[in-house]
Tab-separated table of C-alpha atoms in Angstrom:
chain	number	residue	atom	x	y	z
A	1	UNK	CA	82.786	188.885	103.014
A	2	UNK	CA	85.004	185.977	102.861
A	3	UNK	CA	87.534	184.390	99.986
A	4	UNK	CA	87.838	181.467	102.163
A	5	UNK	CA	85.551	179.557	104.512
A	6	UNK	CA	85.759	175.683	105.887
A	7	UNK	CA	83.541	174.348	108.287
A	8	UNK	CA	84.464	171.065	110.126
A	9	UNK	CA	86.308	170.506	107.177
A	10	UNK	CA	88.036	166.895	107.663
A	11	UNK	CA	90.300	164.802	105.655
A	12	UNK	CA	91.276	160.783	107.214
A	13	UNK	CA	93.562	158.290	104.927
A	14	UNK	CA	93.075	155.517	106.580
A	15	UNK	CA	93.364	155.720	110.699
A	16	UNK	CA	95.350	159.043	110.056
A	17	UNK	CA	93.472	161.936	110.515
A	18	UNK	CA	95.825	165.036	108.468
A	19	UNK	CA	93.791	167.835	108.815
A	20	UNK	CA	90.933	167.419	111.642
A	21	UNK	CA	87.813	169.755	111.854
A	22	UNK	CA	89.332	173.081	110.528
A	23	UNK	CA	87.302	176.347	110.814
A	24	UNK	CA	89.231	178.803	109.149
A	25	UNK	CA	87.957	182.144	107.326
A	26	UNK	CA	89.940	183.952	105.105
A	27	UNK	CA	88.502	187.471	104.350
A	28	UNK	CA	88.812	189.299	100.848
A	29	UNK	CA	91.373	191.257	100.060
A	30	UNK	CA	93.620	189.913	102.926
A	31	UNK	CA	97.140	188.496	102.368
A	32	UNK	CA	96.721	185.192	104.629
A	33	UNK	CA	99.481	183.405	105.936
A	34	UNK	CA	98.957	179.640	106.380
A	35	UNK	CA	101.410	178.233	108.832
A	36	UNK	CA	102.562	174.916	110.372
A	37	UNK	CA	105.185	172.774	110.730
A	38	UNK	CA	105.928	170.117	108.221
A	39	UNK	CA	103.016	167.522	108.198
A	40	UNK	CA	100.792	169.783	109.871
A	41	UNK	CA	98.307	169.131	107.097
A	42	UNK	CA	98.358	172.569	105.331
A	43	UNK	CA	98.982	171.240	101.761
A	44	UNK	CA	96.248	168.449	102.416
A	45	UNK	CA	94.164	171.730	103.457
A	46	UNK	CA	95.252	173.523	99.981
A	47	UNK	CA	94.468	170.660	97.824
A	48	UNK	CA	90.730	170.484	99.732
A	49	UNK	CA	89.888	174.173	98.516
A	50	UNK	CA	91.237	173.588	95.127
A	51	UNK	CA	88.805	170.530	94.915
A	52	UNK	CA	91.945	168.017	94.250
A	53	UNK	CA	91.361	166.134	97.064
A	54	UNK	CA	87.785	165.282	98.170
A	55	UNK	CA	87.289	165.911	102.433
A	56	UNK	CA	86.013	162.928	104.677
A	57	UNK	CA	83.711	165.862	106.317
A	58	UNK	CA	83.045	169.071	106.520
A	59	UNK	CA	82.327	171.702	103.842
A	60	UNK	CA	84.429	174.223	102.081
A	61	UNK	CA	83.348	177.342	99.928
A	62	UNK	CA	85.831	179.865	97.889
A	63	UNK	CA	84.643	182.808	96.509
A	64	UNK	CA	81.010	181.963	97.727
A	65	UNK	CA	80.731	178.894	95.638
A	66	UNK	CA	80.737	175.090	97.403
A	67	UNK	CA	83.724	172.856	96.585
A	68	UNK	CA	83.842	170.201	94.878
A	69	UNK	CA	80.190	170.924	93.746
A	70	UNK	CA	80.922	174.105	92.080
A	71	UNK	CA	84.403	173.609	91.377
A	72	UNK	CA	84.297	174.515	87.720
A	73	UNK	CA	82.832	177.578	87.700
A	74	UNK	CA	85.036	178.740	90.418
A	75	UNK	CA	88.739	177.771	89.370
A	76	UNK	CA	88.619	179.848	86.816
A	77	UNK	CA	88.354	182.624	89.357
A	78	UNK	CA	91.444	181.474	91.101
A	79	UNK	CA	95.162	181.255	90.607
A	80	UNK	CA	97.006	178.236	91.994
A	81	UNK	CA	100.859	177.268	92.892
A	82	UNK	CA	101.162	174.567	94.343
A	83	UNK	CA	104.111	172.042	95.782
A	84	UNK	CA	105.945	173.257	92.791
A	85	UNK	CA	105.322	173.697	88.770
A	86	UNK	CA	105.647	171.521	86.464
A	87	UNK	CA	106.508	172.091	83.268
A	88	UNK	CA	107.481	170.803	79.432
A	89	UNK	CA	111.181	170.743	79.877
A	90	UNK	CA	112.153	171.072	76.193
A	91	UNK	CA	109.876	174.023	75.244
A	92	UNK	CA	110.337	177.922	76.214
A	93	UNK	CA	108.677	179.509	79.524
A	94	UNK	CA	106.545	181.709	77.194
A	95	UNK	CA	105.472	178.349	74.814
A	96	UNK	CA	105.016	176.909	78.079
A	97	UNK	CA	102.419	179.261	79.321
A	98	UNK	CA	100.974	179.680	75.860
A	99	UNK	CA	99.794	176.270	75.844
A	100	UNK	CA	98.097	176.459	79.503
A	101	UNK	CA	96.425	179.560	78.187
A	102	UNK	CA	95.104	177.414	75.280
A	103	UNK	CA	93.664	174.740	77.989
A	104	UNK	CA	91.257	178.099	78.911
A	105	UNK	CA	88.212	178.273	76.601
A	106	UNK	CA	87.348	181.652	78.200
A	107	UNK	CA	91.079	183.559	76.973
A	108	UNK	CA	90.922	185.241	73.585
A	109	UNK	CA	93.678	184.087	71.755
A	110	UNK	CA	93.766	186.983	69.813
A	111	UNK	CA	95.550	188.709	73.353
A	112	UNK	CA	96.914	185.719	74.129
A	113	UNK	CA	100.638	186.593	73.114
A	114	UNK	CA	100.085	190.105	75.086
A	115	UNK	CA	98.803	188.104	78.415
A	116	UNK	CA	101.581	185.991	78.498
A	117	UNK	CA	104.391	188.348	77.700
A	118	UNK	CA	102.511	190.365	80.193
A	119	UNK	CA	102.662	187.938	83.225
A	120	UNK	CA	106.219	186.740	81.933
A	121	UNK	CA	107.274	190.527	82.970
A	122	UNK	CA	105.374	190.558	85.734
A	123	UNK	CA	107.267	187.699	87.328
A	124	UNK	CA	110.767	189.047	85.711
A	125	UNK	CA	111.486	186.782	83.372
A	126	UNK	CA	110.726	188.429	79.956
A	127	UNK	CA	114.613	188.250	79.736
A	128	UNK	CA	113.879	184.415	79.876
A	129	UNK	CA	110.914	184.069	77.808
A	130	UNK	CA	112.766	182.155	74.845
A	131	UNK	CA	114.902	180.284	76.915
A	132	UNK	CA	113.703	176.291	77.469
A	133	UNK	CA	112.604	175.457	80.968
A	134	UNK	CA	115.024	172.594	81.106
A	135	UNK	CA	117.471	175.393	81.442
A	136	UNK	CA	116.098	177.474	84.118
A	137	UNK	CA	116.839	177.495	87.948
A	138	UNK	CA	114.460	176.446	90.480
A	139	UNK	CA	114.191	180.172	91.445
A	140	UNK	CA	113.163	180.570	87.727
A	141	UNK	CA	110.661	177.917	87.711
A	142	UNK	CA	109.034	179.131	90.639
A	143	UNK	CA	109.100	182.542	89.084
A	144	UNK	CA	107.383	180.835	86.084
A	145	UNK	CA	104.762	178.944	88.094
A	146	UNK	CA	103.601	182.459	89.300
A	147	UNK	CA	103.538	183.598	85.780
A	148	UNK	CA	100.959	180.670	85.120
A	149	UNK	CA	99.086	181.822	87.821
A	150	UNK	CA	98.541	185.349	86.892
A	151	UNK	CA	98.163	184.609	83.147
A	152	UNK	CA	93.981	185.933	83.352
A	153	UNK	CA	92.980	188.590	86.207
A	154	UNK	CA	91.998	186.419	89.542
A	155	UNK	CA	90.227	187.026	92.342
A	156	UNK	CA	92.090	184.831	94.505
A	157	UNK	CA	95.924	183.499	94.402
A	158	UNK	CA	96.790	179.926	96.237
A	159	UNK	CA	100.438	180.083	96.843
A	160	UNK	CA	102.175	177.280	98.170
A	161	UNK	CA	105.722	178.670	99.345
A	162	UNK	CA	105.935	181.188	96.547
A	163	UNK	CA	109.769	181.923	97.585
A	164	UNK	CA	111.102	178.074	97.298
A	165	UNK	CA	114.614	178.052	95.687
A	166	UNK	CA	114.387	182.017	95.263
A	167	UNK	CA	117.464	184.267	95.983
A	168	UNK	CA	117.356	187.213	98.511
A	169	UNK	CA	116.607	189.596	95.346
A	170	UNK	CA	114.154	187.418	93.989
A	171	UNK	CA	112.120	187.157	97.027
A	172	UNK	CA	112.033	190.834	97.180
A	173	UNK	CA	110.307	190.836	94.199
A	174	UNK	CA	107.631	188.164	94.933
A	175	UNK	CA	107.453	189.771	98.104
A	176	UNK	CA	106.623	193.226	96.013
A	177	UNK	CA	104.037	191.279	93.696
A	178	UNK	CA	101.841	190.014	96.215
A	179	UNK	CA	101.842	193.253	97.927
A	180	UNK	CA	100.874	194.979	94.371
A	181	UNK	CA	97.944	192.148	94.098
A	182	UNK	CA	96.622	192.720	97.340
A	183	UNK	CA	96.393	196.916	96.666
A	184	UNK	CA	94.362	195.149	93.184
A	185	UNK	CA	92.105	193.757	95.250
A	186	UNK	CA	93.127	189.801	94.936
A	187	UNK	CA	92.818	188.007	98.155
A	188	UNK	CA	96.492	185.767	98.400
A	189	UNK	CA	96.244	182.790	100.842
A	190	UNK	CA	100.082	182.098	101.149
A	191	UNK	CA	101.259	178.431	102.776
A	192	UNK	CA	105.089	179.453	103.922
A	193	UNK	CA	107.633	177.935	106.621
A	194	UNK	CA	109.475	181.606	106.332
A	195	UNK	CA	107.848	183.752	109.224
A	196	UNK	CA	110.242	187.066	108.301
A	197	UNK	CA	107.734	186.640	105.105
A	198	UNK	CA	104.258	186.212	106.321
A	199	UNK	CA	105.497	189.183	108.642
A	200	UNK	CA	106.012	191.566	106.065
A	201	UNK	CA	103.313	190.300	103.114
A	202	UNK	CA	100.500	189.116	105.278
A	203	UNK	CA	97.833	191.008	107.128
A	204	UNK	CA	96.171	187.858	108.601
A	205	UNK	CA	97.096	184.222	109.691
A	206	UNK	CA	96.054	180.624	110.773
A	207	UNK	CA	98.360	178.623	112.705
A	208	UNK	CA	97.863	174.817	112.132
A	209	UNK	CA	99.327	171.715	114.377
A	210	UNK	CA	98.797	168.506	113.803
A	211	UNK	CA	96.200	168.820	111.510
A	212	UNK	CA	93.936	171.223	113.831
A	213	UNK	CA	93.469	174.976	113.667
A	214	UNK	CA	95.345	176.513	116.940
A	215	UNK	CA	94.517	180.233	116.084
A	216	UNK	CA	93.670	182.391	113.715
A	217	UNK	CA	93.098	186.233	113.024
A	218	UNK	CA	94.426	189.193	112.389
A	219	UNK	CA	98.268	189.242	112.543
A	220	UNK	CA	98.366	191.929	114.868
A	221	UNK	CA	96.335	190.373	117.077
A	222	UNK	CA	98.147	186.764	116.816
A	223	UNK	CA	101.796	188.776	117.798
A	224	UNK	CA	99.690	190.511	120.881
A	225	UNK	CA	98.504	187.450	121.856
A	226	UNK	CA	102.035	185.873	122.578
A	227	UNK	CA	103.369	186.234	126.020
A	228	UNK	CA	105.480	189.532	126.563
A	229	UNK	CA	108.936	188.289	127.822
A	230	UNK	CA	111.930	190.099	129.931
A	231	UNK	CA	115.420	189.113	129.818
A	232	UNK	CA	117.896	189.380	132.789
A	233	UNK	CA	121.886	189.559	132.202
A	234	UNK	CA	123.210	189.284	135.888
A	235	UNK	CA	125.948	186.938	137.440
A	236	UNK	CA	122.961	186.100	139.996
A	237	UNK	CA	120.614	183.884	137.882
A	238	UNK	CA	119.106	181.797	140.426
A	239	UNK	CA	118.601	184.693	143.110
A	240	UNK	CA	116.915	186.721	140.124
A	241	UNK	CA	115.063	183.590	139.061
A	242	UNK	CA	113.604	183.813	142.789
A	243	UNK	CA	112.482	187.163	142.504
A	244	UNK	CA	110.825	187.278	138.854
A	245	UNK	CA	108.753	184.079	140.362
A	246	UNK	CA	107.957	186.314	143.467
A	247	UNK	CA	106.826	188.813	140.821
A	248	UNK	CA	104.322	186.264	138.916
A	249	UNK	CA	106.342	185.493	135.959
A	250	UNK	CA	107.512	182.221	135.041
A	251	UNK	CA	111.339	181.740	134.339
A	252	UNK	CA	111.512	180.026	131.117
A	253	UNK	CA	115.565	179.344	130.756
A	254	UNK	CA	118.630	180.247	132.182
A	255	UNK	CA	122.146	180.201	130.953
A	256	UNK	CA	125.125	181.709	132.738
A	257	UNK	CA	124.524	185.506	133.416
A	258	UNK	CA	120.947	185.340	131.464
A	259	UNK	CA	117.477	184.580	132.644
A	260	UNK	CA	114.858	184.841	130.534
A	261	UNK	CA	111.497	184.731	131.659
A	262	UNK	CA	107.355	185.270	130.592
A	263	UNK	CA	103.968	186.330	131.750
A	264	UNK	CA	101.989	183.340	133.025
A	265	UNK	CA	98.952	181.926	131.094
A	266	UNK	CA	96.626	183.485	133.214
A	267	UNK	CA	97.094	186.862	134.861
A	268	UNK	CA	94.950	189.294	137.088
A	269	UNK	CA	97.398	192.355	135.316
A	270	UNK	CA	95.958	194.015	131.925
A	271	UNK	CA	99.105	192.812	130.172
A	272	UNK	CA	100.069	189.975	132.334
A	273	UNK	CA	104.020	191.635	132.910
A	274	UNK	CA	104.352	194.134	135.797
A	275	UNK	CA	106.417	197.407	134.327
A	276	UNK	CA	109.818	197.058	133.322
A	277	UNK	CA	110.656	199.746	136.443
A	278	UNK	CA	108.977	197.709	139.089
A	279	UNK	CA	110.809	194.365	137.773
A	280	UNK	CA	114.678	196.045	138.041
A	281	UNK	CA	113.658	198.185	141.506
A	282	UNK	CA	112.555	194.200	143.008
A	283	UNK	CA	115.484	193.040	141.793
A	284	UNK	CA	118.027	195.387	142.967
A	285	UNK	CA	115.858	195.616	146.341
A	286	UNK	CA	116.877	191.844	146.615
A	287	UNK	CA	120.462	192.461	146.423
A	288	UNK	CA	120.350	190.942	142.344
A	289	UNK	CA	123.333	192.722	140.557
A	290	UNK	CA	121.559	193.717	137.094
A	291	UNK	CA	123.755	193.924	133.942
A	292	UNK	CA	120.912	194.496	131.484
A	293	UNK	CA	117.202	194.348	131.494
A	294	UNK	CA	115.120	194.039	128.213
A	295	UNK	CA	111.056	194.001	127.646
A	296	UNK	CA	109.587	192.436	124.631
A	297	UNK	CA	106.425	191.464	123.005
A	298	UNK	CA	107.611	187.728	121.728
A	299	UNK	CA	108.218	187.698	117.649
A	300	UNK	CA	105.615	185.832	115.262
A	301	UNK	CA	108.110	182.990	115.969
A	302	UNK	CA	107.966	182.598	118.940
A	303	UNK	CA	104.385	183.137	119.095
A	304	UNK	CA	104.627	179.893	116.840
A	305	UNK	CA	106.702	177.758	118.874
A	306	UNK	CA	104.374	178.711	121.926
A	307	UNK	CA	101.387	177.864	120.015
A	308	UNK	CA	102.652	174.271	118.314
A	309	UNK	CA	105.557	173.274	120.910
A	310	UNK	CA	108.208	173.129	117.766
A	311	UNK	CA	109.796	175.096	114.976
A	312	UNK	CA	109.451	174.147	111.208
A	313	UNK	CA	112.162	171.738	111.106
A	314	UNK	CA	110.074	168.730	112.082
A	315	UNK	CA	110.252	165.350	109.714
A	316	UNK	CA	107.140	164.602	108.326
């Protein structure tokens, strides 16, 4: 079963076309990064499934329900953070999130001290609870959006970079409390730019460029799917260069005593990189002096760059 599912799902302003026929399928339980570089179109994407924005095609469902149509009887069923919270300045973070569970004709107000107390803890900040919002850090507010978020029991959680403006501690903790969701049985769909994250939280992922889905899947599989890479430390670049073409692999870079180099594309081998062995015995054969040889399955990073041609830090 699914959490998430677009079809086609399209959204133009104008001649600009920010997120173009997405396909993506999120299944329950998972933890589900969302990743792209800066106006890739993944908050566009976010505000679609929340029924904020209304797509130019396509369709979208969450939790089995059609959005917009059934958008009311499913947002109750989800928790949302998104680009930020915002919040009355001058009152406490526990008035605060008394007054959004007011806005919920389905919470009991007779609990409705214990639920936010409750979530305020969750989040850490029962320490804070008293103290106005005006005062608190961004790492606090973000802390406090989450708190919003979890104030009733959800099926899903929307988190648009849940660790913004949050210290190394902090996002250890966040880091925990999506893990503890997950083991609850929420499905998280988590839009981040911080790959160590998704690497450690998230069990699935969707890579997005230029508003179109490039892949998709388990993360696992995404990792595998990257191009294993050697690396070459020898005062003979160019003559090693030679031979790791010889050997079908395509020489990437090379700096002074380094070459680094990757599977092709396409390749008649299982894994597309003869062994490790066979690579130093050609080399040495060839007369290449050979200061160090490393293998590697390429990182989630790199898996990125190969997928959208650039890292996060692209302007909108």
């Amino acid at each position: 079963m699914t959490a998430i599912r677009t079809s086609g799902l399209t959204k133009r302003f104008g001649r600009h076309t920010a997120v173009d026929q997405l396909d993506l399928e999120v299944p329950r339980g998972a933890v589900f990064g969302f990743l792209g570089p800066n106006g890739s179109g993944k908050t566009t994407t976010i505000r679609m499934l929340l029924g904020l924005v209304s797509p130019s095609a396509g369709r979208v469902e969450v939790l089995g329900e059609e959005i917009p149509a059934k958008v009311m009887a499913v947002l109750p069923r989800v928790g949302a953070l998104v680009e930020g919270p915002a919040f009355y300045p001058f009152l406490s973070g526990a008035s605060n999130l008394r007054r959004l569970d007011t806005a919920d004709l389905r919470a009991s107000a007779t609990t409705r001290d214990a639920r936010v107390s409750a979530a305020l803890d969750r989040v850490g900040l029962g320490h804070a609870a008293h103290k106005r919002v005006h005062a608190y850090s961004l790492g606090m507010k973000q802390r406090l959006g989450l708190a919003a978020a979890l104030l009733a029991p959800r099926e899903l959680l929307v988190l648009d970079e849940p660790t913004n403006g949050l210290d190394p501690q902090g996002t250890r903790e966040v880091r925990s409390l999506i893990r503890s969701l997950a083991d609850d049985g929420t499905t998280v769909f988590v839009s981040s730019h911080l790959l160590a994250e998704v690497e450690q939280i998230c069990t699935h992922a969707a890579v997005l460029r230029a508003g179109k889905l490039v892949a998709q899947g388990p993360l696992d599989e995404l990792r595998d799917a990257a191009r294993p890479r050697i690396e070459v430390r020898t005062p003979d670049a160019a003559e090693a260069a030679s031979v790791l073409e010889r050997l079908g692999l395509a020489p990437e870079r090379s700096a002074p005593g380094t070459v680094v180099a990757a599977a092709p594309l396409s390749s008649s081998s299982d894994d597309g990189v003869p062994a490790p062995e066979d690579v130093v015995a050609a080399l040495v054969a060839a007369g290449v002096r050979v200061r160090g040889f490393s293998a590697a399955t390429a990182s989630l990073e790199e898996r990125f760059v190969e997928l959208t041609g650039e890292g996060f830090d692209v302007a909108e």
